[in-house]
Amino acid sequence: MKKTQVAIIGAGPAGLAAAIEVARAGGEVTLLDENHKPGGQLFKQIHKFFGSREHRAGTRGFRIGEKLLEDTEKLGVKVLLDSPVYSIFKDFVIGYISDGREKAIQAERIILATGASENALAFPGCTLPGVMGAGAAQTMINVHRVLPGKKIIMVGSGNVGLIVSYQLLQAGADVIALIEAAAEIGGYGVHASKIRRAGVPIYTSYTIQEVIGKNSVEGAVIVGLDEKWKPIKGTEKLIEADTVCIAVGLSPLAELAWLAGCEFAFVPSLGGHVPKHDRNMETTIKGLYAAGDLTGIEEASSAMEEGRLAGIACAESLGLYSKEEARDLKEKVWARLNTLRTGPFGKKRRDAKDKLIEMMEGGADIG
Amino acid sequence: MAKGIKKTGVPSWEELKSSPGLPDADRLEEGPVAFIECVQEIPCNPCETVCPFGAIEVGSPITNLPKLYGEKCTGCGLCVAACPGLAIFKVHKNYTNTTSLVEFPFEYHPLPKTGETVRCVNREGKFVVEGKVVKIRNSKQFDATALVTVEVPKKYFLEVRSIERKR
Ligand SMILES: Cc1cc2nc3c(=O)[nH]c(=O)nc-3n(C[C@H](O)[C@H](O)[C@H](O)COP(=O)(O)OP(=O)(O)OC[C@H]3O[C@@H](n4cnc5c(N)ncnc54)[C@H](O)[C@@H]3O)c2cc1C
Ligand code: SF4
Ligand code: SF4
């Protein structure tokens, strides 16, 4: 069987950053991803990112991805693409598919960075062609360069719903309504302002009642909600549209962590069930680390920092860094992570993360 | 009607006026100046790092609202292109006796042409007045964010914030 020192599953920002840290410390890394191209979510992100200079703020997402790839190549990280991992067996044997065949590779350490998947929403008509996830629509316009439709209703006002709406406008479509069940817009105001200036109406306290159409989407009925999220009779509106995009949140893609036997915690503000981990991003299974959206839905900037932490800790556990060296490196990453997790949007996540880490008794501490 | 950025996606006047990013009335009289419409504490500071004159301060923590030092601002417009939130504008109130200039970031195709008459819109995307495009900046450094400057009647310089997208 093939062997590797560190296997990293998922080549998004978290996995790539982890790979770079392990390789920089002198470790030997194999990075596996199911896609044809590494980069995870980053290659769909054509907008300029937030953050600070260290996070290359103001740079468009896909360029951040290009830089990470360049670094992994320079450091000689082995990348296995088109290789979905289907299980983790005893003794860190990883089962994956390649060229239509089952293969296996055994690792001394594993870092899971599988990201997240889009939540679905059930309503009459939700299976009609033309109803799709916002992420799928984003892949169509920014990767494959096809428009999913011309008249689009977006459901959900988190950053994903707001940003994908903006990118649909840029691609030449019309977003005729963005609806949000909550009383307030979920994502950053500046993203909402962009699409408002372009004339997109935002309906807060509204939900989608049904999508109508014979063979594909022809329109949708939206309805107002009261404070208890109950539909208000008489507020129904029929809106003509050919596409309905759903952006109602992401859930950590945690199957592999379940299969490996990690202990989980249910943390709604992080997106649902997440594997417990300590300040080293090590799960309840020794030698198995997790990072990025898998451990809580956040952002590419925090995914990269978590990947770095996992990479540094992993290298330390392999003796590639001394305890002191690792501590200094990790402290720097934590300082940046903590600044990312401030403000009204970030603080909730920081509190949730702190609690998650507290749950790990006897977990290694960087202090 | 409920107001404000969380409810409508458009910052209200109250939110704008109580944020530290607006130039004061005297500075507005004096020539081109940045007008920062960033009213929520988000982890972000490219405006601060890009300004060559130290006229914007975010400081630490990075979620602080950007503060504009109007007296240091030369109106170069670099921050308008660098802000990932497209939340910074540049206004020149006294361009002529009767008109003002508003510069805003624009990321749609096709771009308007210099000299063209365009339909100017407010923060809600509603038509306000026709204006004339007097300048388009689209340098490599701006990375595909074009800066469009329109000339509009003076009374609209606080209202006009973009133009209608061509389709
Ligand atoms: C519309 C949108 C806009 C965004 N805007 C911003 C922004 O402005 N700023 C910001 O910081 N963040 C932004 N983000 C968030 C950011 O993209 C994510 O937080 C980040 O990509 C998470 O990184 P990750 O490495 O954890 O996961 P991902 O990027 O999702 O990568 C995970 C990878 O693992 C692969 N994988 C999963 N399971 C397996 C398996 N079993 N076998 C093999 N491979 C597998 C996946 O295919 C994927 O390639 C945005 C996200 C979206 C959707
Ligand atoms: S316009 Fe120029 S000088 Fe003024 S704040 Fe922006 S970058 Fe600084
Ligand atoms: S760059 Fe733009 S969004 Fe970011 S803090 Fe400055 S003004 Fe706000």
Coordinates of N, CA and C in Angstrom, one line a residue, chain A residues 15-162:
Chain A
G15 N -7.1 23.3 3.4 CA -6.3 22.2 3.1 C -4.9 22.7 2.5
L16 N -5.0 23.6 1.6 CA -3.8 24.2 0.9 C -2.9 24.8 2.0
A17 N -3.5 25.6 2.9 CA -2.7 26.3 3.9 C -2.0 25.3 4.8
A18 N -2.8 24.2 5.1 CA -2.2 23.2 6.0 C -1.0 22.5 5.3
A19 N -1.2 22.2 4.0 CA -0.2 21.5 3.2 C 1.1 22.3 3.2
I20 N 0.9 23.7 3.0 CA 2.1 24.5 2.9 C 2.8 24.5 4.2
E21 N 2.1 24.6 5.4 CA 2.8 24.6 6.7 C 3.5 23.3 6.9
V22 N 2.9 22.2 6.6 CA 3.6 20.9 6.9 C 4.8 20.8 6.0
A23 N 4.7 21.1 4.7 CA 5.8 21.0 3.8 C 6.9 22.0 4.1
R24 N 6.5 23.2 4.6 CA 7.6 24.2 4.9 C 8.4 23.7 6.1
A25 N 7.8 22.9 7.0 CA 8.5 22.4 8.2 C 9.3 21.1 7.8
G26 N 9.2 20.7 6.5 CA 10.0 19.6 6.1 C 9.2 18.3 6.0
G27 N 7.9 18.3 6.2 CA 7.1 17.1 6.2 C 6.8 16.7 4.8
E28 N 6.4 15.5 4.6 CA 6.0 15.0 3.3 C 4.5 14.9 3.3
V29 N 3.9 15.5 2.3 CA 2.4 15.7 2.3 C 1.8 15.1 1.0
T30 N 0.6 14.5 1.2 CA -0.2 14.1 0.0 C -1.6 14.8 0.2
L31 N -2.0 15.6 -0.8 CA -3.2 16.3 -0.7 C -4.2 15.7 -1.7
L32 N -5.4 15.3 -1.1 CA -6.4 14.7 -2.0 C -7.6 15.6 -2.2
D33 N -8.1 15.7 -3.4 CA -9.4 16.4 -3.6 C -10.2 15.7 -4.7
E34 N -11.5 15.8 -4.5 CA -12.4 15.2 -5.5 C -12.5 15.9 -6.8
N35 N -12.1 17.2 -6.8 CA -12.3 18.0 -8.0 C -11.1 17.8 -9.0
H36 N -11.4 18.4 -10.2 CA -10.4 18.3 -11.3 C -9.3 19.4 -11.0
K37 N -9.7 20.4 -10.2 CA -8.8 21.5 -9.9 C -8.8 21.7 -8.4
P38 N -7.6 22.0 -7.9 CA -7.6 22.3 -6.4 C -8.1 23.8 -6.2
G39 N -8.4 24.1 -4.9 CA -8.8 25.5 -4.6 C -10.1 25.6 -3.9
G40 N -10.9 24.5 -3.9 CA -12.1 24.5 -3.2 C -13.0 25.7 -3.7
Q41 N -13.6 26.3 -2.7 CA -14.5 27.4 -3.0 C -13.9 28.6 -3.7
L42 N -12.5 28.7 -3.5 CA -11.9 30.0 -3.8 C -12.0 30.3 -5.3
F43 N -12.0 29.3 -6.2 CA -12.0 29.6 -7.6 C -13.3 30.1 -8.1
K44 N -14.3 30.1 -7.3 CA -15.6 30.7 -7.7 C -15.7 32.1 -7.3
Q45 N -14.8 32.5 -6.4 CA -14.9 33.9 -5.8 C -14.2 34.9 -6.6
I46 N -14.9 35.6 -7.5 CA -14.3 36.6 -8.3 C -14.3 38.0 -7.7
H47 N -14.9 38.1 -6.5 CA -15.0 39.4 -5.8 C -13.8 39.6 -4.9
K48 N -13.6 40.9 -4.6 CA -12.5 41.2 -3.7 C -12.8 40.8 -2.2
F49 N -11.9 40.3 -1.5 CA -12.1 39.8 -0.2 C -11.9 40.8 0.9
F50 N -12.5 40.6 2.0 CA -12.3 41.5 3.2 C -11.1 41.0 3.9
G51 N -10.9 41.6 5.0 CA -9.8 41.2 5.9 C -8.7 42.2 6.0
S52 N -7.5 41.8 6.4 CA -6.4 42.7 6.5 C -5.4 42.4 5.5
R53 N -4.2 43.1 5.6 CA -3.2 42.8 4.6 C -2.7 41.4 4.7
E54 N -2.5 40.9 5.9 CA -2.0 39.5 6.0 C -3.0 38.5 5.3
H55 N -4.2 38.9 5.2 CA -5.2 38.0 4.6 C -5.4 38.4 3.1
R56 N -4.5 39.2 2.6 CA -4.6 39.7 1.3 C -6.0 40.3 0.9
A57 N -6.5 41.1 1.9 CA -7.7 41.7 1.7 C -7.7 42.6 0.4
G58 N -8.8 42.8 -0.2 CA -8.9 43.6 -1.4 C -8.4 42.8 -2.6
T59 N -7.9 41.6 -2.4 CA -7.5 40.7 -3.5 C -8.7 39.9 -3.9
R60 N -8.9 39.6 -5.1 CA -10.0 38.7 -5.5 C -9.7 37.3 -5.1
G61 N -10.8 36.6 -4.7 CA -10.6 35.2 -4.1 C -9.8 34.3 -4.9
F62 N -10.1 34.3 -6.2 CA -9.4 33.3 -7.1 C -7.9 33.5 -7.1
R63 N -7.5 34.8 -7.0 CA -6.1 35.1 -7.0 C -5.4 34.6 -5.7
I64 N -6.1 34.6 -4.6 CA -5.6 34.1 -3.4 C -5.4 32.6 -3.6
G65 N -6.3 31.9 -4.3 CA -6.2 30.5 -4.5 C -5.0 30.2 -5.4
E66 N -4.7 31.1 -6.4 CA -3.6 30.9 -7.3 C -2.3 30.9 -6.6
K67 N -2.2 31.9 -5.6 CA -1.0 32.0 -4.8 C -0.7 30.8 -4.0
L68 N -1.8 30.3 -3.3 CA -1.7 29.1 -2.5 C -1.2 27.9 -3.3
L69 N -1.7 27.8 -4.5 CA -1.3 26.7 -5.4 C 0.2 26.8 -5.8
E70 N 0.6 28.0 -6.1 CA 2.0 28.2 -6.5 C 2.9 27.8 -5.3
D71 N 2.5 28.1 -4.1 CA 3.3 27.8 -2.9 C 3.4 26.3 -2.7
T72 N 2.2 25.6 -2.9 CA 2.2 24.1 -2.7 C 3.1 23.5 -3.7
E73 N 3.1 24.0 -5.0 CA 3.9 23.4 -6.0 C 5.4 23.6 -5.7
K74 N 5.8 24.8 -5.3 CA 7.2 25.1 -5.0 C 7.7 24.2 -3.9
L75 N 6.8 23.9 -2.9 CA 7.2 23.1 -1.8 C 7.1 21.6 -2.0
G76 N 6.7 21.3 -3.2 CA 6.7 19.8 -3.6 C 5.6 19.0 -3.0
V77 N 4.5 19.6 -2.7 CA 3.3 18.9 -2.2 C 2.7 18.0 -3.3
K78 N 2.5 16.7 -3.0 CA 1.9 15.9 -3.9 C 0.4 16.1 -3.9
V79 N -0.2 16.3 -5.1 CA -1.7 16.6 -5.1 C -2.3 15.5 -6.0
L80 N -3.3 14.8 -5.4 CA -4.1 13.8 -6.1 C -5.4 14.4 -6.4
L81 N -5.7 14.7 -7.7 CA -7.0 15.3 -8.0 C -7.9 14.2 -8.5
D82 N -9.2 14.6 -8.8 CA -10.2 13.6 -9.2 C -10.2 12.4 -8.3
S83 N -10.0 12.6 -7.0 CA -9.8 11.5 -6.0 C -10.7 11.7 -4.8
P84 N -12.0 11.4 -5.0 CA -12.9 11.5 -3.8 C -12.5 10.4 -2.8
V85 N -12.4 10.9 -1.5 CA -12.1 10.0 -0.4 C -13.5 9.4 0.1
Y86 N -13.6 8.1 0.2 CA -14.9 7.6 0.7 C -14.9 7.1 2.1
S87 N -13.7 6.8 2.6 CA -13.7 6.4 4.0 C -12.3 6.5 4.6
I88 N -12.3 6.5 6.0 CA -11.0 6.4 6.7 C -11.1 5.2 7.6
F89 N -10.2 4.2 7.3 CA -10.3 3.0 8.0 C -9.3 3.0 9.2
K90 N -9.2 1.8 9.8 CA -8.3 1.6 11.0 C -6.8 2.0 10.5
D91 N -6.0 2.4 11.5 CA -4.6 2.8 11.3 C -4.4 3.8 10.2
F92 N -5.4 4.7 10.1 CA -5.3 5.8 9.1 C -5.1 5.4 7.7
V93 N -5.8 4.3 7.3 CA -5.8 3.9 5.9 C -7.0 4.7 5.2
I94 N -6.6 5.4 4.2 CA -7.6 6.3 3.5 C -8.1 5.6 2.2
G95 N -9.4 5.4 2.1 CA -9.9 4.8 0.9 C -10.4 5.9 -0.1
Y96 N -9.9 5.9 -1.3 CA -10.3 6.9 -2.3 C -10.5 6.2 -3.7
I97 N -11.2 6.9 -4.5 CA -11.4 6.4 -5.9 C -10.6 7.3 -6.8
S98 N -9.9 6.6 -7.8 CA -9.2 7.3 -8.8 C -9.2 6.4 -10.0
D99 N -9.4 7.1 -11.2 CA -9.6 6.4 -12.4 C -10.6 5.3 -12.3
G100 N -11.7 5.5 -11.6 CA -12.7 4.5 -11.4 C -12.4 3.3 -10.6
R101 N -11.2 3.4 -10.0 CA -10.8 2.2 -9.1 C -10.6 2.6 -7.7
E102 N -10.9 1.7 -6.8 CA -10.7 1.9 -5.4 C -9.2 1.9 -5.1
K103 N -8.7 2.9 -4.3 CA -7.3 2.9 -4.0 C -7.2 3.2 -2.5
A104 N -6.0 3.0 -1.9 CA -5.8 3.2 -0.5 C -4.4 3.8 -0.3
I105 N -4.3 4.7 0.7 CA -3.1 5.3 1.1 C -3.1 5.4 2.6
Q106 N -1.9 5.0 3.2 CA -1.8 5.1 4.6 C -1.0 6.2 5.1
A107 N -1.5 6.9 6.1 CA -0.8 8.2 6.6 C -0.5 8.1 8.1
E108 N 0.6 8.8 8.5 CA 0.9 8.9 9.9 C 0.0 9.9 10.6
R109 N -0.4 11.0 9.8 CA -1.3 12.0 10.4 C -2.3 12.3 9.2
I110 N -3.5 12.7 9.7 CA -4.5 13.1 8.7 C -5.0 14.5 9.0
I111 N -5.2 15.4 8.1 CA -5.9 16.6 8.3 C -7.1 16.7 7.4
L112 N -8.3 16.8 8.0 CA -9.5 16.8 7.3 C -9.9 18.3 7.0
A113 N -10.1 18.6 5.7 CA -10.5 20.0 5.3 C -11.5 19.9 4.2
T114 N -12.6 19.2 4.5 CA -13.5 18.9 3.4 C -14.6 20.0 3.2
G115 N -14.6 21.1 4.0 CA -15.4 22.2 3.7 C -16.9 22.0 4.1
A116 N -17.8 22.5 3.3 CA -19.2 22.5 3.7 C -20.1 22.2 2.4
S117 N -21.3 21.9 2.7 CA -22.3 21.7 1.6 C -23.5 22.6 1.8
E118 N -24.2 23.0 0.7 CA -25.3 23.9 0.8 C -26.5 23.3 1.4
N119 N -27.2 24.0 2.2 CA -28.5 23.5 2.8 C -29.6 23.6 1.7
A120 N -30.5 22.6 1.7 CA -31.6 22.7 0.8 C -32.8 23.3 1.5
L121 N -33.9 23.6 0.8 CA -35.1 24.2 1.3 C -36.2 23.5 0.6
A122 N -37.2 23.0 1.4 CA -38.3 22.2 0.8 C -39.5 23.1 0.7
F123 N -40.1 23.2 -0.5 CA -41.4 23.9 -0.7 C -42.0 23.3 -1.9
P124 N -43.3 23.5 -2.1 CA -43.9 23.0 -3.4 C -43.2 23.5 -4.6
G125 N -42.8 22.7 -5.5 CA -42.2 23.1 -6.7 C -40.7 23.2 -6.6
C126 N -40.1 22.8 -5.4 CA -38.7 22.9 -5.3 C -37.9 21.9 -6.1
T127 N -38.5 21.0 -6.7 CA -37.8 20.0 -7.6 C -37.8 20.4 -9.1
L128 N -38.6 21.5 -9.4 CA -38.6 22.0 -10.8 C -37.2 22.4 -11.3
P129 N -37.0 22.1 -12.5 CA -35.7 22.6 -13.1 C -35.7 24.1 -13.1
G130 N -34.6 24.7 -12.6 CA -34.6 26.1 -12.5 C -34.5 26.5 -11.0
V131 N -34.7 25.6 -10.1 CA -34.5 25.8 -8.7 C -33.1 25.2 -8.4
M132 N -32.2 26.0 -7.9 CA -30.9 25.4 -7.6 C -30.2 26.1 -6.4
G133 N -29.1 25.5 -6.0 CA -28.4 26.2 -4.9 C -27.6 27.4 -5.5
A134 N -27.4 28.4 -4.6 CA -26.7 29.6 -5.1 C -25.3 29.2 -5.4
G135 N -24.7 28.3 -4.7 CA -23.3 27.9 -5.0 C -23.3 27.2 -6.4
A136 N -24.3 26.5 -6.8 CA -24.3 25.9 -8.1 C -24.4 27.0 -9.2
A137 N -25.2 28.0 -8.9 CA -25.4 29.1 -9.8 C -24.0 29.8 -10.0
Q138 N -23.3 29.9 -8.8 CA -22.1 30.6 -8.9 C -21.0 29.9 -9.7
T139 N -21.1 28.5 -9.6 CA -20.1 27.7 -10.4 C -20.5 27.9 -11.8
M140 N -21.8 27.9 -12.2 CA -22.1 28.0 -13.6 C -21.6 29.3 -14.2
I141 N -21.8 30.5 -13.5 CA -21.4 31.7 -14.1 C -19.9 32.0 -14.0
N142 N -19.3 31.6 -12.9 CA -17.9 32.0 -12.8 C -16.9 30.9 -13.2
V143 N -17.3 29.7 -13.3 CA -16.4 28.6 -13.7 C -16.7 28.2 -15.1
H144 N -18.0 27.9 -15.4 CA -18.4 27.5 -16.7 C -18.9 28.6 -17.6
R145 N -19.1 29.8 -17.1 CA -19.5 30.9 -17.9 C -20.8 30.7 -18.6
V146 N -21.8 30.1 -18.0 CA -23.1 30.1 -18.5 C -24.1 30.7 -17.5
L147 N -25.1 31.4 -18.0 CA -26.1 32.0 -17.2 C -27.2 30.9 -16.8
P148 N -27.5 30.8 -15.5 CA -28.5 29.8 -15.2 C -29.9 30.3 -15.6
G149 N -30.1 31.6 -15.8 CA -31.4 32.2 -16.2 C -31.2 33.7 -16.4
K150 N -32.3 34.3 -16.7 CA -32.3 35.8 -17.0 C -33.0 36.5 -15.8
K151 N -34.0 35.9 -15.3 CA -34.8 36.6 -14.2 C -34.7 35.7 -13.0
I152 N -34.0 36.2 -12.0 CA -33.7 35.3 -10.9 C -34.3 35.8 -9.5
I153 N -34.8 34.9 -8.7 CA -35.1 35.2 -7.4 C -34.1 34.5 -6.5
M154 N -33.5 35.3 -5.6 CA -32.6 34.7 -4.6 C -33.3 34.6 -3.3
V155 N -33.1 33.4 -2.7 CA -33.7 33.2 -1.3 C -32.5 33.1 -0.3
G156 N -32.5 34.0 0.6 CA -31.4 34.1 1.6 C -30.6 35.3 1.5
S157 N -30.3 36.0 2.6 CA -29.6 37.2 2.5 C -28.3 37.2 3.3
G158 N -27.7 36.0 3.5 CA -26.4 35.8 4.1 C -25.4 36.3 3.0
N159 N -24.1 36.3 3.4 CA -23.1 36.8 2.4 C -23.2 36.0 1.1
V160 N -23.5 34.7 1.1 CA -23.5 33.9 -0.1 C -24.6 34.4 -1.0
G161 N -25.8 34.6 -0.4 CA -27.0 35.1 -1.2 C -26.7 36.5 -1.8
L162 N -26.1 37.4 -1.0 CA -25.8 38.7 -1.5 C -24.7 38.7 -2.5

